[in-house]
Short mmCIF file of C-alpha atoms in Angstrom, two decimals:
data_model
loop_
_atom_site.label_atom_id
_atom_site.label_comp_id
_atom_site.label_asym_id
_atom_site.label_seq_id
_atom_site.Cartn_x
_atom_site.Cartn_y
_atom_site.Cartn_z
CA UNK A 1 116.98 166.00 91.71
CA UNK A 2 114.65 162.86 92.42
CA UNK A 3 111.76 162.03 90.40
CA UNK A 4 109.79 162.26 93.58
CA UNK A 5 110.85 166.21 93.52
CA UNK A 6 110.65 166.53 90.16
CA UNK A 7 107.23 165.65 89.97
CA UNK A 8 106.10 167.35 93.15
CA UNK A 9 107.88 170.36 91.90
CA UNK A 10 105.66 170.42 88.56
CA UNK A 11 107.95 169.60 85.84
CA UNK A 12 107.12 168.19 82.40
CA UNK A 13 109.20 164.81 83.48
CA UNK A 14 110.38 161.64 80.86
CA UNK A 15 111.03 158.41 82.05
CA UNK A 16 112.45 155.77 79.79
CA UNK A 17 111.97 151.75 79.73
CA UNK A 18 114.59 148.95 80.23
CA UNK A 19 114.13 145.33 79.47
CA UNK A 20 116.43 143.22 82.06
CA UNK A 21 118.24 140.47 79.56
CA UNK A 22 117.25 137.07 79.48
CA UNK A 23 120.73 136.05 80.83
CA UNK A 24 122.66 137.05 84.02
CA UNK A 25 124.79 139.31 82.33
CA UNK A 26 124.87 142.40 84.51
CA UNK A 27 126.82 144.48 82.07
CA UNK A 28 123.71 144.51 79.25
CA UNK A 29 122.18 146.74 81.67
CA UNK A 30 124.91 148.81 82.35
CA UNK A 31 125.08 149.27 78.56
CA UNK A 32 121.67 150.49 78.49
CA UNK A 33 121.91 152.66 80.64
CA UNK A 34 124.06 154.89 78.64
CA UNK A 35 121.41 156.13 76.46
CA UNK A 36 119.40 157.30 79.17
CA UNK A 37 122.14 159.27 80.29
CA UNK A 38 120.46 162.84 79.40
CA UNK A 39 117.01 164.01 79.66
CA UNK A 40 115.58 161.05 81.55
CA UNK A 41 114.64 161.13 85.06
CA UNK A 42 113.64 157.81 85.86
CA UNK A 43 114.23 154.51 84.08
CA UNK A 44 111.56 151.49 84.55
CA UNK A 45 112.87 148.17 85.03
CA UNK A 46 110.21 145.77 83.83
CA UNK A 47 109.01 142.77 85.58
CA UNK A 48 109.47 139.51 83.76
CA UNK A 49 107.27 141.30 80.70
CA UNK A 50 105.07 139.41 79.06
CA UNK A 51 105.55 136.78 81.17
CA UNK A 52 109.15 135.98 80.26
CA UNK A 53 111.63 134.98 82.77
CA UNK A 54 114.52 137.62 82.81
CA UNK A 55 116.99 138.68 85.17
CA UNK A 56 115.17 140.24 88.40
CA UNK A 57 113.78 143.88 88.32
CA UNK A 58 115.27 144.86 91.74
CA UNK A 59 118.44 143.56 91.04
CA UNK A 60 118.42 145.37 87.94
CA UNK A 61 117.61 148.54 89.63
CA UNK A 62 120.21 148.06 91.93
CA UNK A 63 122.63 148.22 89.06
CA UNK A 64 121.07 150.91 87.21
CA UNK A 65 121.36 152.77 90.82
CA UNK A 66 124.93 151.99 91.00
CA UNK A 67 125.19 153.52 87.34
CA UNK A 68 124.08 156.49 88.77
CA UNK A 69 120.45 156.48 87.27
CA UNK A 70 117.35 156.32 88.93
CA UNK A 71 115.06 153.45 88.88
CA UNK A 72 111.84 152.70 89.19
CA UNK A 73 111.17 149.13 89.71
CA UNK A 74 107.85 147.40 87.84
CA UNK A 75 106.37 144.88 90.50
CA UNK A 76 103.64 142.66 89.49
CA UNK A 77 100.97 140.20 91.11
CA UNK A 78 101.85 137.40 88.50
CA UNK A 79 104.39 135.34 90.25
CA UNK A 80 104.08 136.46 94.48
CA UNK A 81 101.80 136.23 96.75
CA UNK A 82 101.55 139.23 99.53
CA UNK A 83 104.60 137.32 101.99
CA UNK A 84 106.88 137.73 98.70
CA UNK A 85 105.38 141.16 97.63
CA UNK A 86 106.35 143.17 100.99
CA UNK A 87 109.68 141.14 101.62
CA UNK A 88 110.36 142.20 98.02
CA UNK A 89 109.22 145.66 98.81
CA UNK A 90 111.47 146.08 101.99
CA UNK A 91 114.28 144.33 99.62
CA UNK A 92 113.71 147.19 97.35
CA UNK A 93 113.93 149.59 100.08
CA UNK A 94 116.75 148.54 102.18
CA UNK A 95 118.91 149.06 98.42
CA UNK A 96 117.50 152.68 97.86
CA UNK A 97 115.26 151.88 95.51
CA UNK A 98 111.70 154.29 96.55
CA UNK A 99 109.95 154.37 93.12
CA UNK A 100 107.54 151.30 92.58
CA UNK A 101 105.04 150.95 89.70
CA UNK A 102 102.28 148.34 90.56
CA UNK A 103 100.93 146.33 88.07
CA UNK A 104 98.47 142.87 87.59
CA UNK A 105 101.21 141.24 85.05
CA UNK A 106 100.84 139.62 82.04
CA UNK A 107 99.18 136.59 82.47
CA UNK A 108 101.66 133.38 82.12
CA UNK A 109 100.28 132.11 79.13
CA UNK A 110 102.03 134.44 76.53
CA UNK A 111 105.11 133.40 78.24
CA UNK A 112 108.02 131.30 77.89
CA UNK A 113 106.21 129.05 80.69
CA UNK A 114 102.66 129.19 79.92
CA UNK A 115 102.42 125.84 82.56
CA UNK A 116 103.19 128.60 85.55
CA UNK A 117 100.58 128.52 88.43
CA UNK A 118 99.30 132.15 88.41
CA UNK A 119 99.18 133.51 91.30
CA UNK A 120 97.32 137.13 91.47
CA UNK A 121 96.61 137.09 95.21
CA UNK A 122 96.51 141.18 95.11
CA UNK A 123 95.24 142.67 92.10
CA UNK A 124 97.17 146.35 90.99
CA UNK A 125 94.85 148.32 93.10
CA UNK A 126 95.44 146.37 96.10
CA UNK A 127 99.45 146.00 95.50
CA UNK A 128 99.21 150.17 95.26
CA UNK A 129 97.03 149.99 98.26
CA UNK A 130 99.75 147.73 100.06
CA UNK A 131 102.96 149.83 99.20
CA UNK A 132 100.95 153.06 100.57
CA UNK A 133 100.34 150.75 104.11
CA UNK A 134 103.87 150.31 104.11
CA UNK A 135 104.88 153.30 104.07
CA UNK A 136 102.66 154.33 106.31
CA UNK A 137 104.64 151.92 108.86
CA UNK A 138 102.29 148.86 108.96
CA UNK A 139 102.25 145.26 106.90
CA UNK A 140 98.92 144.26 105.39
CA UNK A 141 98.49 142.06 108.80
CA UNK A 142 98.44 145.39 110.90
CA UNK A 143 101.10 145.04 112.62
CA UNK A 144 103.72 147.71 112.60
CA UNK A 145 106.96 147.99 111.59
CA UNK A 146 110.18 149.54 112.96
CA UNK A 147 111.62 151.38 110.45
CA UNK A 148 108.82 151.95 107.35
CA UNK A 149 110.35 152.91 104.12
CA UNK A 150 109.10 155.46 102.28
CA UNK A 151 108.12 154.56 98.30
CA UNK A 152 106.77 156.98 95.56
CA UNK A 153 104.19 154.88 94.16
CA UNK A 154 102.82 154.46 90.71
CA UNK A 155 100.39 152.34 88.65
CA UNK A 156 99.38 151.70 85.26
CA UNK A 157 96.96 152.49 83.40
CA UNK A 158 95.56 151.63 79.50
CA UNK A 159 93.42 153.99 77.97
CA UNK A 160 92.63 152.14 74.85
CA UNK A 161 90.89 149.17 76.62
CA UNK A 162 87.13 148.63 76.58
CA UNK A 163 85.33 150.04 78.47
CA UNK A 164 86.61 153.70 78.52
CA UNK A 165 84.29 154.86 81.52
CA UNK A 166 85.60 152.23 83.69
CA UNK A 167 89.26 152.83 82.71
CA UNK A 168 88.41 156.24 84.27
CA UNK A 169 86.84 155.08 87.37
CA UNK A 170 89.14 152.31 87.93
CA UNK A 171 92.23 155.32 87.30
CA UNK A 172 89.97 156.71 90.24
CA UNK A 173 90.37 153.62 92.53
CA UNK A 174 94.02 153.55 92.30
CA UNK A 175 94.46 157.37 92.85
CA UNK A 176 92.48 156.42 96.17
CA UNK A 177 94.39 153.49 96.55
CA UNK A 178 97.81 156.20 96.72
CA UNK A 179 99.25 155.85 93.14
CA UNK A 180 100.82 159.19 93.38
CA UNK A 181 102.10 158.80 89.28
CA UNK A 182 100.50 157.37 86.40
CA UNK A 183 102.26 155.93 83.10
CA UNK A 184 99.66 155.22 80.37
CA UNK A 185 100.09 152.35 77.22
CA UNK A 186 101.95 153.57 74.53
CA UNK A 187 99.40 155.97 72.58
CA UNK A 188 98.71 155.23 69.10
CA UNK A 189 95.74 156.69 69.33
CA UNK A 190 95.67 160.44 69.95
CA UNK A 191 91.81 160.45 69.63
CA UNK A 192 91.10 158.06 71.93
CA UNK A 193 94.13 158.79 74.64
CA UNK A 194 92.11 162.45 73.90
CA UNK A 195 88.60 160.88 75.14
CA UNK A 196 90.16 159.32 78.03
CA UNK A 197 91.87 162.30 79.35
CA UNK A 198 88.56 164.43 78.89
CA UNK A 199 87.37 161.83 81.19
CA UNK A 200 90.11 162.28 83.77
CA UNK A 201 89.52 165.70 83.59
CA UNK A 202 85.96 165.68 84.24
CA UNK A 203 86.28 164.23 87.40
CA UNK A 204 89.67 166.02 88.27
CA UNK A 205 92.09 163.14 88.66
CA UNK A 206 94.92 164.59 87.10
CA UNK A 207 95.43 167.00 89.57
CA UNK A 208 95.35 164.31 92.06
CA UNK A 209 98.43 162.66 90.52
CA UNK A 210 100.84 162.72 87.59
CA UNK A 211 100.28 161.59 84.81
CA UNK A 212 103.08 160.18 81.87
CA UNK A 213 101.91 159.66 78.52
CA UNK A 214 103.53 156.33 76.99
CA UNK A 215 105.11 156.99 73.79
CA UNK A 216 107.09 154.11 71.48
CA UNK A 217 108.81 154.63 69.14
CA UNK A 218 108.88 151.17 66.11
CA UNK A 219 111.58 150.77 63.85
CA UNK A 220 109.02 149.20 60.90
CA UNK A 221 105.38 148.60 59.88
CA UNK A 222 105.69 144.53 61.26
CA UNK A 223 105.83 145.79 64.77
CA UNK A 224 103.01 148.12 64.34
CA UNK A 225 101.30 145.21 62.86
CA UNK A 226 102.37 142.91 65.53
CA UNK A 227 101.44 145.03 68.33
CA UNK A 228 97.82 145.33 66.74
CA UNK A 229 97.22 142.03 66.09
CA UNK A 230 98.57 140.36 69.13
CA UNK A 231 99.18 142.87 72.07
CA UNK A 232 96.13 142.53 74.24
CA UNK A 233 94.26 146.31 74.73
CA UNK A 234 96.70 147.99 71.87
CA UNK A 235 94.95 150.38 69.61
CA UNK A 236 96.69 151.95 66.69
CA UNK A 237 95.47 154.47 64.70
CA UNK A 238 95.28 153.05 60.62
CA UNK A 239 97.14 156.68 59.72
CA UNK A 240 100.97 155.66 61.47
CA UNK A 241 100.36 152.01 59.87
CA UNK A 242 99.76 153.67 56.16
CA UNK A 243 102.80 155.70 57.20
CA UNK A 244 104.91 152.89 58.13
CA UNK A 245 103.82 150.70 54.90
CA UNK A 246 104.54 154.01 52.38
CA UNK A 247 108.01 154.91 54.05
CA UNK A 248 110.89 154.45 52.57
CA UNK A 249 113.28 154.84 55.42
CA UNK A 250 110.82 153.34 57.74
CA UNK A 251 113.27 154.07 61.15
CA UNK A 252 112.91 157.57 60.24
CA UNK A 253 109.28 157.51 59.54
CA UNK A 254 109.27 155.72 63.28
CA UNK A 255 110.88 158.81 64.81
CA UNK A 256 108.99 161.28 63.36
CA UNK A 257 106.13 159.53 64.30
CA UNK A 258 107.01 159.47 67.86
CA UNK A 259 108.37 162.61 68.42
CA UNK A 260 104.97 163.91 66.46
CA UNK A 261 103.13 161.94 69.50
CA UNK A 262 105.24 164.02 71.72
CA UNK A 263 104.28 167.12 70.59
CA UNK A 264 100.68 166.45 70.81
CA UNK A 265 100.83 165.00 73.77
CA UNK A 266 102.23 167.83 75.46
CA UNK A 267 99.75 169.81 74.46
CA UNK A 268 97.00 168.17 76.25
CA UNK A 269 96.08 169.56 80.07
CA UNK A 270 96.80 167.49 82.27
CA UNK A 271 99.71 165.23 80.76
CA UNK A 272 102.77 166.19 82.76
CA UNK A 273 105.06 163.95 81.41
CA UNK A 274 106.38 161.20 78.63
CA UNK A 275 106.76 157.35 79.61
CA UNK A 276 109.22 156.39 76.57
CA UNK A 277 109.33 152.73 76.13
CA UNK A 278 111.97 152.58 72.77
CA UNK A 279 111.86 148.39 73.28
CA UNK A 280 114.94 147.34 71.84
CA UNK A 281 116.00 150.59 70.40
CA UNK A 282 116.85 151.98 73.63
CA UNK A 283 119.90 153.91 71.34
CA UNK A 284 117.49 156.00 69.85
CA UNK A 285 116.11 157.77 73.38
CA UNK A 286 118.61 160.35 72.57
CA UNK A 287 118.00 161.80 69.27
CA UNK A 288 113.77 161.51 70.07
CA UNK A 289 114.35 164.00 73.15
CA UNK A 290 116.40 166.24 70.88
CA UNK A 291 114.14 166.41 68.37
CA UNK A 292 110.98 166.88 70.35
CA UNK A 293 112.67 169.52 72.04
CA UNK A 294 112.57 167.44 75.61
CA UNK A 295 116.64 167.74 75.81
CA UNK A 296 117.03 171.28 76.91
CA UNK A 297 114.94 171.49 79.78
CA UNK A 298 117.53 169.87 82.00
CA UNK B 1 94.50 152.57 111.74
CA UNK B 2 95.02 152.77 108.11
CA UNK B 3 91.74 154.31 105.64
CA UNK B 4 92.31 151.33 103.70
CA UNK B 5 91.08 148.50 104.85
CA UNK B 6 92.73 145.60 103.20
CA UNK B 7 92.18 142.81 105.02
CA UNK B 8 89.06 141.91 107.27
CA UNK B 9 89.16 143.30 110.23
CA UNK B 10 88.04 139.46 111.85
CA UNK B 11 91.03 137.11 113.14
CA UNK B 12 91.08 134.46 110.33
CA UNK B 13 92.24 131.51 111.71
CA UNK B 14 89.53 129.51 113.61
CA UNK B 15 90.67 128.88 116.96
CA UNK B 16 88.00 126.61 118.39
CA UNK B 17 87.67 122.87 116.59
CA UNK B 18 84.45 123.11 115.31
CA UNK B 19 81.47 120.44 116.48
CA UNK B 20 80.66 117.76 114.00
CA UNK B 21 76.78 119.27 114.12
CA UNK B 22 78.60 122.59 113.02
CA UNK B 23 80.38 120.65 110.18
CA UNK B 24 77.42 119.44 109.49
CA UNK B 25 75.37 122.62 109.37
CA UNK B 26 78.37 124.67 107.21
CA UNK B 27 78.14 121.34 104.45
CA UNK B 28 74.66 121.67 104.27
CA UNK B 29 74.55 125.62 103.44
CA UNK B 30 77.28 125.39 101.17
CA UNK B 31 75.87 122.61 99.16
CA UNK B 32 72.65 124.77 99.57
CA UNK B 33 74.05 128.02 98.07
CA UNK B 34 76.19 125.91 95.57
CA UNK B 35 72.54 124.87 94.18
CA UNK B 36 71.60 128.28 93.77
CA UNK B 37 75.22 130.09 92.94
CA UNK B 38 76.76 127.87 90.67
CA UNK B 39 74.20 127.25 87.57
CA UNK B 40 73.17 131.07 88.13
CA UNK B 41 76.41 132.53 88.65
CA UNK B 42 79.56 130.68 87.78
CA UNK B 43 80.13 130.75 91.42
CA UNK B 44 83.72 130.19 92.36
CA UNK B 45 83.74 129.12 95.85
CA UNK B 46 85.69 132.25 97.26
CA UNK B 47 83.60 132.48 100.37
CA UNK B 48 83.77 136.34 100.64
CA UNK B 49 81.05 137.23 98.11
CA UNK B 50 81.31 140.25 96.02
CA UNK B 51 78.62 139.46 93.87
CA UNK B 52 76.16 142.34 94.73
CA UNK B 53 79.16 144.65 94.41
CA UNK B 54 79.58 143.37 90.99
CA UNK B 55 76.02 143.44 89.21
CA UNK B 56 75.38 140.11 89.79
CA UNK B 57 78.09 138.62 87.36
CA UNK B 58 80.64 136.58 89.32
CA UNK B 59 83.94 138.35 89.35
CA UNK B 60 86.10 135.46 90.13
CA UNK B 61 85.74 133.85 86.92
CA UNK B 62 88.25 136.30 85.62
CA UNK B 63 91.74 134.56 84.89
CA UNK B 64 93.72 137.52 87.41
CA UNK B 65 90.89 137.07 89.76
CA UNK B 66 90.82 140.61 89.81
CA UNK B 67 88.51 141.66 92.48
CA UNK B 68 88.49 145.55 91.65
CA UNK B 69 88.42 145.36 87.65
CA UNK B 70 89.82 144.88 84.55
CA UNK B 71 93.48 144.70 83.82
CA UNK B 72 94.87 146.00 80.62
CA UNK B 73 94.73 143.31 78.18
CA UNK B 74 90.62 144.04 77.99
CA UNK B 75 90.69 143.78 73.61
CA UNK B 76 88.33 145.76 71.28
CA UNK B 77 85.00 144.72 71.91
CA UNK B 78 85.68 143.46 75.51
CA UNK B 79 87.57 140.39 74.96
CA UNK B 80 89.57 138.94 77.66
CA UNK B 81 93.53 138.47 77.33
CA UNK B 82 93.59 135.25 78.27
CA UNK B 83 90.97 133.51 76.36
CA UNK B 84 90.38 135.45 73.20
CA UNK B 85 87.76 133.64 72.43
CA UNK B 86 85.83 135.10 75.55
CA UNK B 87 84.68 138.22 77.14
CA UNK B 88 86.14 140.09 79.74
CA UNK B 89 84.31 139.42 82.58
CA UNK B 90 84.44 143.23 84.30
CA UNK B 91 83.29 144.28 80.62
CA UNK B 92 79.72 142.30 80.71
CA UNK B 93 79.65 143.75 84.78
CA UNK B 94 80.12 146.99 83.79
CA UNK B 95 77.75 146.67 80.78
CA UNK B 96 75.23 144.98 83.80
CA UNK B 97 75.89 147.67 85.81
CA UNK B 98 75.22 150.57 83.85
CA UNK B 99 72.12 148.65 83.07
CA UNK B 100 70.69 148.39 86.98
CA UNK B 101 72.03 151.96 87.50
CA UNK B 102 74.98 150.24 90.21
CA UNK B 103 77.92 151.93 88.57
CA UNK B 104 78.91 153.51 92.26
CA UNK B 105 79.33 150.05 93.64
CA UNK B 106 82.12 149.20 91.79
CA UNK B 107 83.59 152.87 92.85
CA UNK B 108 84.32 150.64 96.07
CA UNK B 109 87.87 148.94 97.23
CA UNK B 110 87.92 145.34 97.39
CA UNK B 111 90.13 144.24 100.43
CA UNK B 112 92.28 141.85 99.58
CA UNK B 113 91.12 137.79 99.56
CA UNK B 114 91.07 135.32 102.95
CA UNK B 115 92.27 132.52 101.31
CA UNK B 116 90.66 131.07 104.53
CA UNK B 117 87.77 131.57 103.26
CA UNK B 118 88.01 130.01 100.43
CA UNK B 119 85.65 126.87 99.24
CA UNK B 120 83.60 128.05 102.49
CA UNK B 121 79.48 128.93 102.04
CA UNK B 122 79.53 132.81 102.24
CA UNK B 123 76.05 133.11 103.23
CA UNK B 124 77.04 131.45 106.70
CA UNK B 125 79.87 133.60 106.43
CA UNK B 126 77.21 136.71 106.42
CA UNK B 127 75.86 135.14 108.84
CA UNK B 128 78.79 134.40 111.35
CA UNK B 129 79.81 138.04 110.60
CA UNK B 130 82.97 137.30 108.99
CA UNK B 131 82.16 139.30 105.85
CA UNK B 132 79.76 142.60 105.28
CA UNK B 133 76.04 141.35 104.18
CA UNK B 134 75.03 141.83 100.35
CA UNK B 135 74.27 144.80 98.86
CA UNK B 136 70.97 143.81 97.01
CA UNK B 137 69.05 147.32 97.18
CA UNK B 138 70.47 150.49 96.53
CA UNK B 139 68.82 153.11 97.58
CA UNK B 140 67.97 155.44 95.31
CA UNK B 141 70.40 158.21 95.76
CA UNK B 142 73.13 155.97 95.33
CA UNK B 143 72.76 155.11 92.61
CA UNK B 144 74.51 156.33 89.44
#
């Protein structure tokens, strides 16, 4: 079954993260891939991530498709303008790939080439705007096309970022726009992620798409720390940080955390599904499904 | 044809060479609204104002040049990614907008930039019809 069904159909779904190497090495993805093997519907490729030049995200997907996975390909406004943006998208659709999540990018400067022109001529709401014009048969010039491909189209969205009324109006723009899924910043923050959702609520977004809770789960307190410190719009709740410090097995203590997050997540109306982003502990996507009881639905 | 309009609807490329009065003329506005827009505003030169949408605080000086709001590096307190050491720029607009009760304005799409536009005097572009006049009233149901 697609994600596109999936999700239509009403299932609690998980998708997973992937980080494309740094090299050309096609088989690192392959690799990863294995661990996403059960319970996962769709697995993002990400897009250059914080601004670091990796192998491509469609190519990428192309593998993971030939792996037998589905992928979901990140696209962001850093590094095209909208010529490369819809001859990427028809790339991406001429190999299968239909799911696209539209983001603004990390800007270049955390990068490995912080001298990069930025580029940014779309911001995310636009980009979602443009993939829904395509597949409604017609580039952003108006003209129409012959044969329009047909994407399932997502966008981000961070909850813990100032201010929280405009994260919920601007979740509102890109609903508009035609996001029709939604996967959220890792939550450390169950109070917050709470607030924000209440929001959502109010004005009835989340029956107007899908939403999937990020989850991550860290192997030690340092990335916690790191993540607080120096991850723009991060918030983390001071409760898994004492957790982390006092652990003595901190990879456990990481797990339990996450699968904890899990749990409360799916109790909340309105989330129908987890994003898990296990960033370079892909190996450990298994065991988190089992034990948050995510395994046996399929 | 498609509910969201992305682009302007106007052909962007000038056909006809403009007259050197006309030259003239479109230097003397911009240099004109540059005396006004740039010590006010920060004004950027994008020639398709959105400033009315925006509270009166000058979108474009964000580093994405995000024209429909913040992305998600906005830090605690409303710092910007980019430049730590500053604000995000759609956190003081929505803090101005709240203020002046013109939340529902930024509720609006942006369509997407004319790069012909660009370094062009906006108010003649108002004029010449080639973007939608200022917002400067609301009336007062809607506002919110």
């Amino acid at each position: 079954m697609k994600l596109r069904e999936k999700i239509e159909s009403g299932r609690f779904v998980v998708t997973a993260e992937l980080g494309p190497p740094k090299s050309c090495n096609g088989s690192v993805i392959r690799k990863k891939t294995a661990h996403f093997r059960k319970g996962i519907s769709a697995v993002n490729i990400t897009d250059n991530q914080t601004a670091i030049v990796r192998l491509s995200s469609i190519a990428s997907a192309k593998i993971v498709l030939e792996e037998g996975l589905e992928p979901i390909i990140q696209l962001t406004c850093r590094d095209r303008n909208r010529i490369a943006i819809q001859s990427d998208l028809l790339g991406a659709a001429a190999l299968d790939i239909e799911n696209v999540l539209c983001l603004t990018g990390d800007y270049q400067t955390f990068g490995n080439h912080p001298e990069a022109k930025p580029v940014f001529d779309l911001d995310s709401v636009q980009l979602i705007a443009t993939a829904r014009m395509m597949s409604d048969g017609f580039f952003l010039s108006g003209e129409k096309m012959k044969t329009a491909p047909d994407f399932f189209i997502g966008g981000g969205a961070n909850p813990f970022a100032d201010p929280l009324d405009f994260r919920v109006l601007r979740l509102a723009k890109k609903i508009r726009a035609g996001a029709q899924f939604i996967q959220t910043q890792p939550v450390f923050d169950l109070d917050r992620f709470n607030e924000w959702m209440h929001g959502v609520r109010e004005l009835g977004l989340h029956e107007q798409t899908t939403i999937l809770a990020g989850v991550m789960p860290v192997k030690s307190v340092k990335a916690l720390l790191y993540m607080k410190a120096d991850v723009p719009g991060m918030r983390i709740h001071e409760d898994y940080i004492r957790r982390m410090e006092r652990a003595e097995e901190p990879k456990e203590e990481g797990v339990r955390i996450a699968v904890q997050i899990i749990q409360e997540l799916r109790k909340i109306e309105g989330v129908k599904g987890i994003h898990l982003m296990p960033l370079l502990w892909e190996s450990i996507t298994p065991r988190i499904l089992e034990e948050s009881g995510l395994m046996e639905r399929e | 044809m498609n509910k969201n309009r992305l682009l302007s609807p106007i052909v962007t490329l000038e056909r006809k060479k403009p007259t050197r009065l006309e030259r003239f003329l479109s230097r003397v506005m911009l240099f004109g609204e540059d005396c006004i827009k740039v010590p006010l505003f920060r004004c950027q030169h994008c020639g398709e104002c959105i400033l009315s949408h925006t509270a009166f605080i000058c979108s474009q000086r964000c580093p994405k040049r995000s024209r429909n709001g913040p992305c998600g590096g906005t830090g605690e307190n409303g710092t910007c990614e980019v430049y730590p050491e500053r604000k995000c720029i759609w956190y003081l607009i929505y803090r101005r907008a709240k203020l002046l009760n013109r939340i529902s304005l930024l509720k609006r799409t942006e369509s997407i930039h004319n790069w012909n536009l660009e370094k062009t005097s906006a108010w003649l572009n108002v004029f010449r019809k080639r973007i939608e006049p200022p917002v400067i009233f609301l009336r007062k149901r809607d506002r919110d």
